mmCIF file of C-alpha atoms in Angstrom:
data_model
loop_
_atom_site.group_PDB
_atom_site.id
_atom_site.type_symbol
_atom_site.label_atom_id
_atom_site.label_comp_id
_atom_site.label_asym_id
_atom_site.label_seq_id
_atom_site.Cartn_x
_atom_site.Cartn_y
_atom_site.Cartn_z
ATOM 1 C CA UNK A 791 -147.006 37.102 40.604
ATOM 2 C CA UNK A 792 -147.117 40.819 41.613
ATOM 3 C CA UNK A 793 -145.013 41.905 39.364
ATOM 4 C CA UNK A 794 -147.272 40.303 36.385
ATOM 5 C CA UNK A 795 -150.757 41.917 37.903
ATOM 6 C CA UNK A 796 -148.476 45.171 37.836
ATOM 7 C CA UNK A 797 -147.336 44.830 34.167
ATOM 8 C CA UNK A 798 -151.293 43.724 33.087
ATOM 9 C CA UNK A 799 -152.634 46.878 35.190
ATOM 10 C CA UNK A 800 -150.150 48.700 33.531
ATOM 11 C CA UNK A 801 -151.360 47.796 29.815
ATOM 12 C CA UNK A 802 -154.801 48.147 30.987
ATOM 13 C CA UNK A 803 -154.694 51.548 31.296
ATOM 14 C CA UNK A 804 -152.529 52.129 28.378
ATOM 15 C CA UNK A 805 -154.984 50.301 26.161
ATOM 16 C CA UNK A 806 -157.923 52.624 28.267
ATOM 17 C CA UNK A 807 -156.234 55.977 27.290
ATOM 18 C CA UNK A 808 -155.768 55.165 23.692
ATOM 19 C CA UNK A 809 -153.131 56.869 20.681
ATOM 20 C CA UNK A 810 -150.361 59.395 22.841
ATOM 21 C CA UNK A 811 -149.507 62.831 21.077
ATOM 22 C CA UNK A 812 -146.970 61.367 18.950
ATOM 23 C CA UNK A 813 -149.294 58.057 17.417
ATOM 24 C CA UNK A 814 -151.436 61.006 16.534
ATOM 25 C CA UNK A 815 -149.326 63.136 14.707
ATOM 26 C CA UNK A 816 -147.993 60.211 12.807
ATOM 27 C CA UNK A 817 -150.880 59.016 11.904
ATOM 28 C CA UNK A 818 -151.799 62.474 10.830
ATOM 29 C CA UNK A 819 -149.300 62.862 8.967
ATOM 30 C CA UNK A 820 -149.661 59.259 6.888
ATOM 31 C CA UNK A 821 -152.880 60.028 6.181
ATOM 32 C CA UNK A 822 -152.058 63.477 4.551
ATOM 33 C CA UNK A 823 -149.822 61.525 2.362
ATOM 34 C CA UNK A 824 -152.418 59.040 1.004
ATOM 35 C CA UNK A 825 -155.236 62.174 0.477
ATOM 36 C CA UNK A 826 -152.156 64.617 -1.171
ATOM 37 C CA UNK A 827 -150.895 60.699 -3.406
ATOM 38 C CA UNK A 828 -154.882 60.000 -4.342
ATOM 39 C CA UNK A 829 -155.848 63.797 -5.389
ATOM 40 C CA UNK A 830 -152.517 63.568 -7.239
ATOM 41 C CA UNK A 831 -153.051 60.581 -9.020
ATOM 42 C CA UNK A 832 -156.680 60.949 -9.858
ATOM 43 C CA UNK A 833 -156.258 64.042 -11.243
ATOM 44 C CA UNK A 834 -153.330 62.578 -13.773
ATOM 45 C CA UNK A 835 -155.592 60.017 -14.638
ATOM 46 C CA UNK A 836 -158.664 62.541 -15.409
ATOM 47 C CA UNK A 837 -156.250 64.544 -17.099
ATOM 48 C CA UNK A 838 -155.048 61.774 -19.533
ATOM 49 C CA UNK A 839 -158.570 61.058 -20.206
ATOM 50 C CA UNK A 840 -159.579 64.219 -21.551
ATOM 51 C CA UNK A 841 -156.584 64.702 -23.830
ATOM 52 C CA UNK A 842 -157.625 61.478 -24.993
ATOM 53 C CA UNK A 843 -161.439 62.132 -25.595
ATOM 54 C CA UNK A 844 -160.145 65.878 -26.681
ATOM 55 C CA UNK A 845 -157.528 63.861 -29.618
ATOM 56 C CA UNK A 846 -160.514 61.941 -30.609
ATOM 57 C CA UNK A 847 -162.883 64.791 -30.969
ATOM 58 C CA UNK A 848 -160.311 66.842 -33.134
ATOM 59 C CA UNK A 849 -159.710 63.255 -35.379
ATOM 60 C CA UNK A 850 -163.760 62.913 -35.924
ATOM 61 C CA UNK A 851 -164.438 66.828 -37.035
ATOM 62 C CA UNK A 852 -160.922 66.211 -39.395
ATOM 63 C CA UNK A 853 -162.148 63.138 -40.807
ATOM 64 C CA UNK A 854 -165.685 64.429 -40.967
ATOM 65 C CA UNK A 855 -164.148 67.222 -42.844
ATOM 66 C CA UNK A 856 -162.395 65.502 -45.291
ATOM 67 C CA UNK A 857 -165.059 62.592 -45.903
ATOM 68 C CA UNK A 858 -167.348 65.900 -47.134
ATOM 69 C CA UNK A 859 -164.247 67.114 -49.683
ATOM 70 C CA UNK A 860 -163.893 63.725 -50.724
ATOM 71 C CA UNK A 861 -167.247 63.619 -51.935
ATOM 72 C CA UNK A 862 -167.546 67.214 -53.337
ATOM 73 C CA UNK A 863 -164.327 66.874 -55.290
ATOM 74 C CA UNK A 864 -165.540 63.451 -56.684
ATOM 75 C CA UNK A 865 -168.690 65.407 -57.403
ATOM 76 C CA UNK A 866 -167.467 68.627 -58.787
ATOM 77 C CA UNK A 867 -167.098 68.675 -63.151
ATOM 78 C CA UNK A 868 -169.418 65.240 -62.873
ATOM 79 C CA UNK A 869 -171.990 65.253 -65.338
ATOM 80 C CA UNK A 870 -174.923 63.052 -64.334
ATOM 81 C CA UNK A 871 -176.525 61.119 -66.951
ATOM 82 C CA UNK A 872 -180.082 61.543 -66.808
ATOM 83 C CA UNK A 873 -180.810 58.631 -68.458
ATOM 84 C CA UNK A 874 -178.256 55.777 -68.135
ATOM 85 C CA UNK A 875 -179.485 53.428 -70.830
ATOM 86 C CA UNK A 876 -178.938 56.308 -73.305
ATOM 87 C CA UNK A 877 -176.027 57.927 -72.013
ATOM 88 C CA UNK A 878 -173.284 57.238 -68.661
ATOM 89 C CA UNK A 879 -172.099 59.880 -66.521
ATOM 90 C CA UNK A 880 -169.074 61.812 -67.692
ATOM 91 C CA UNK A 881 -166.403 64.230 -66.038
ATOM 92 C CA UNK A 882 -166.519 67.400 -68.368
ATOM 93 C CA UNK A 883 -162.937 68.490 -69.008
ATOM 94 C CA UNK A 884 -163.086 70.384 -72.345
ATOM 95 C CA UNK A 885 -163.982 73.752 -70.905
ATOM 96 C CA UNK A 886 -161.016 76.756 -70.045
ATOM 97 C CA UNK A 887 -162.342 76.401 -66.339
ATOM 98 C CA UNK A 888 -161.658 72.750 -66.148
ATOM 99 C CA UNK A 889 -158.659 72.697 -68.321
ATOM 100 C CA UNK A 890 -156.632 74.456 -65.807
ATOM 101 C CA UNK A 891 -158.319 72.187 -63.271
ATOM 102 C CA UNK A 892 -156.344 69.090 -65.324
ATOM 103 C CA UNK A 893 -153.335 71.086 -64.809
ATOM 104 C CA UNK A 894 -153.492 71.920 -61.239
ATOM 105 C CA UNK A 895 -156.248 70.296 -58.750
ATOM 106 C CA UNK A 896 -155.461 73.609 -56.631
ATOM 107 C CA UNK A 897 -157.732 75.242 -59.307
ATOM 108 C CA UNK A 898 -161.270 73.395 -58.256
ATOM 109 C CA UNK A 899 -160.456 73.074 -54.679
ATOM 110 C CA UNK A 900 -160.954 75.962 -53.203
ATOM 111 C CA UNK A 901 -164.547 75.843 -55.898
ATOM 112 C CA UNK A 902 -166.133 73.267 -53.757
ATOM 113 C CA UNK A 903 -168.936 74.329 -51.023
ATOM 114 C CA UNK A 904 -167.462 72.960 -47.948
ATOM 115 C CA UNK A 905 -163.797 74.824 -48.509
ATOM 116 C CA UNK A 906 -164.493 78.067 -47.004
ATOM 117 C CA UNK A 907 -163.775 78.942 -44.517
ATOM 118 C CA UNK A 908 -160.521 77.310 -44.131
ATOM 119 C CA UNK A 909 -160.451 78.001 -40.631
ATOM 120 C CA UNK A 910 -163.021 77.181 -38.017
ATOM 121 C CA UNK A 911 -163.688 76.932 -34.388
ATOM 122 C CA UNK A 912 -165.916 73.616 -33.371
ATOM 123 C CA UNK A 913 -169.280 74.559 -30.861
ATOM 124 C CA UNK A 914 -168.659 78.349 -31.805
ATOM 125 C CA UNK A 915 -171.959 79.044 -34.114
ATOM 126 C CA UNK A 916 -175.006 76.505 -33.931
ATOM 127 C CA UNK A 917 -176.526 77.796 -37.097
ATOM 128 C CA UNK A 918 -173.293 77.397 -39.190
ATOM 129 C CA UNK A 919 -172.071 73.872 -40.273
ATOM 130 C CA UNK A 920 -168.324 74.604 -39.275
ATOM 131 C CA UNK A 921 -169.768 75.722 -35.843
ATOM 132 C CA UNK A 922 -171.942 73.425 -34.359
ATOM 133 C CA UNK A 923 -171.741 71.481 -31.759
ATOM 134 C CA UNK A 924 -170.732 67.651 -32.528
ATOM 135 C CA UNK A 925 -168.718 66.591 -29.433
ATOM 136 C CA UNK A 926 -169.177 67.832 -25.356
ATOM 137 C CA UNK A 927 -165.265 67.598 -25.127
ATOM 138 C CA UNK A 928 -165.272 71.542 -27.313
ATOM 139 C CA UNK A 929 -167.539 73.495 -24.398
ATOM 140 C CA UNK A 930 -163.910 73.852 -22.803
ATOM 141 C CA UNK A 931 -161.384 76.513 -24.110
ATOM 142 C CA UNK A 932 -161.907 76.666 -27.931
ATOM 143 C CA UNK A 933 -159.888 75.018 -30.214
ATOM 144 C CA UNK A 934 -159.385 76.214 -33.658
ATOM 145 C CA UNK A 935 -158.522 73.815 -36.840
ATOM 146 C CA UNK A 936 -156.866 75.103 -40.086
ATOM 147 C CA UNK A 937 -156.686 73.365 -43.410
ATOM 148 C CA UNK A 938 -153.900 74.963 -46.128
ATOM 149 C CA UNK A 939 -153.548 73.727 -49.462
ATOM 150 C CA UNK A 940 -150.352 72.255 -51.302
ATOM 151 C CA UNK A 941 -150.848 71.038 -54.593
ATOM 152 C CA UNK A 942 -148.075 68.989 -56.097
ATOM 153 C CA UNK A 943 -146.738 66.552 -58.580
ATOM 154 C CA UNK A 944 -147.552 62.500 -58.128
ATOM 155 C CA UNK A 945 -144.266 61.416 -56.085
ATOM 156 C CA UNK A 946 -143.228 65.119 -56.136
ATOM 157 C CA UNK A 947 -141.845 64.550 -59.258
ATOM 158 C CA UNK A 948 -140.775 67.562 -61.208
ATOM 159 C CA UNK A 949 -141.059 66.945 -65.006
ATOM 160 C CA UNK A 950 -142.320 69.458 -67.180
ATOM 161 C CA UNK A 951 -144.701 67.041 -68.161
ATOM 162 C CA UNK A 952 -146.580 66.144 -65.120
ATOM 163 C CA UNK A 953 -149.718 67.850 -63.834
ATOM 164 C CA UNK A 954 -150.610 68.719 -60.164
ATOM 165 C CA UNK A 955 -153.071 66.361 -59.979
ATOM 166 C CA UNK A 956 -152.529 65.807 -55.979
ATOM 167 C CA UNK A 957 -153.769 67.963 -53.731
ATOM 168 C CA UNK A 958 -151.929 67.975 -50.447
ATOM 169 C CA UNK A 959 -154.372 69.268 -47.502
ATOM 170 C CA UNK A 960 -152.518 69.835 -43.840
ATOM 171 C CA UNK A 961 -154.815 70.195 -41.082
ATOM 172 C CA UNK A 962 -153.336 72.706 -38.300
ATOM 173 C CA UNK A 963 -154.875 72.858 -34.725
ATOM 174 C CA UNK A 964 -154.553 76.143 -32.300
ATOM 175 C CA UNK A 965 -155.080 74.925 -28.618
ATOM 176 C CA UNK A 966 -154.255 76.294 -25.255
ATOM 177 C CA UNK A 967 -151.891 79.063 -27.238
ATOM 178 C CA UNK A 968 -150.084 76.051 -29.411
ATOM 179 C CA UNK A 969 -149.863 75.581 -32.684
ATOM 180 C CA UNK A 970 -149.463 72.138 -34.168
ATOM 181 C CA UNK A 971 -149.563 70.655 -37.594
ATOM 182 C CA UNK A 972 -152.217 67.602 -36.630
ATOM 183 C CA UNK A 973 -152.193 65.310 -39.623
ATOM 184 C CA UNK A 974 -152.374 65.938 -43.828
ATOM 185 C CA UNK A 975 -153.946 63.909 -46.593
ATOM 186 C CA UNK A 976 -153.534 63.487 -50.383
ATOM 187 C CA UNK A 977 -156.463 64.542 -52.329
ATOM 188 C CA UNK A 978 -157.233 63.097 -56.146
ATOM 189 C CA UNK A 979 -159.507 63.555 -58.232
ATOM 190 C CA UNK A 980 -161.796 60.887 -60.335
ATOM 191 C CA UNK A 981 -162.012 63.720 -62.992
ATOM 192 C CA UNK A 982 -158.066 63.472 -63.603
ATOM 193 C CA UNK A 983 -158.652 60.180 -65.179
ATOM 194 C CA UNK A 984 -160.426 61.771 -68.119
ATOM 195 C CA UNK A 985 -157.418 64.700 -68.636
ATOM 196 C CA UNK A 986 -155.545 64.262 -71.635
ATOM 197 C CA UNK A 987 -151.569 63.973 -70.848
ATOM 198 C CA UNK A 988 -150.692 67.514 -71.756
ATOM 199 C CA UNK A 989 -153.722 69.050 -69.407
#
């Protein structure tokens, strides 16, 4: 019976002084682990986030980009009818500037309003279309997108015969000291339709 009063004293005052040195320091340290694991963690998972919002802002300005070609190139050598009872709206391809256009589409490209420049930075000039600000993701480090020109046969066919009637536009991006060829689309023109064969 004395010996159990002893033993419950005993854990009495254990329980009354609380951790010892070493429950500290372990506990310490397991703690320090979960912090150093969360920071580590959450900042991965921030980190994927913005190279996902920062792939999708570099997509929208490309596609916004080539949307506006798209309709310029549709656009350019269009005559509109004024009157479409009378007359219907025709591609004029009988003049020496649009002849070579029949023979190469790498001849009106670079004649449409939104080509130049060829290179721009997004969120670097508010009062110029290429600069303004369209996404929060480019207030960061700037990022600078490219577009270069390839014209080429359909099916990169080489007959003597065949026009360039595709334009092939590749769409570089410059980030964080990188260079990387992002995408590239085929450009045509409605006004090839109306080329004879020979241009």
């Amino acid at each position: 019976m004395k010996k159990g009063r002893k033993y419950l004293l005993k854990l009495s005052l254990i329980n009354d002084e609380g951790f010892g040195l070493t429950e500290s320091i372990v506990s310490i340290l397991l703690l320090s682990l979960i912090v150093s694991y969360s920071t580590v963690f959450i900042s991965k998972r921030l980190q994927i986030v913005h190279n996902a919002n920062l792939i999708s802002a570099i997509n929208d300005e490309i596609y916004r980009d080539t949307q506006k070609l798209k309709y310029e190139l549709w656009e350019e050598h269009l005559v509109r009818s004024k009157d479409v009872s009378v007359t219907s709206s025709f591609y004029n391809v009988n003049t020496p500037a649009t002849k070579k256009f029949c023979l190469n589409i790498a001849e009106t490209l670079p004649l449409l309003p939104s080509w130049y420049p060829t290179k721009w930075t997004p969120n670097s000039n508010s009062i110029s279309v290429a600069g303004q600000l369209r996404n929060s993701i480019f207030k960061g480090k700037p990022i600078s997108i490219k577009r270069e020109l390839k014209s080429s046969s359909p099916f990169d066919l080489n007959y003597a015969n065949l026009d360039k009637s595709l334009g092939k536009i590749v769409y570089i991006v410059e980030f964080k000291g990188e260079t990387k060829i992002w995408t590239s689309i085929d450009l045509l023109s409605d006004a090839h339709s109306w080329c004879s064969p020979t241009g």
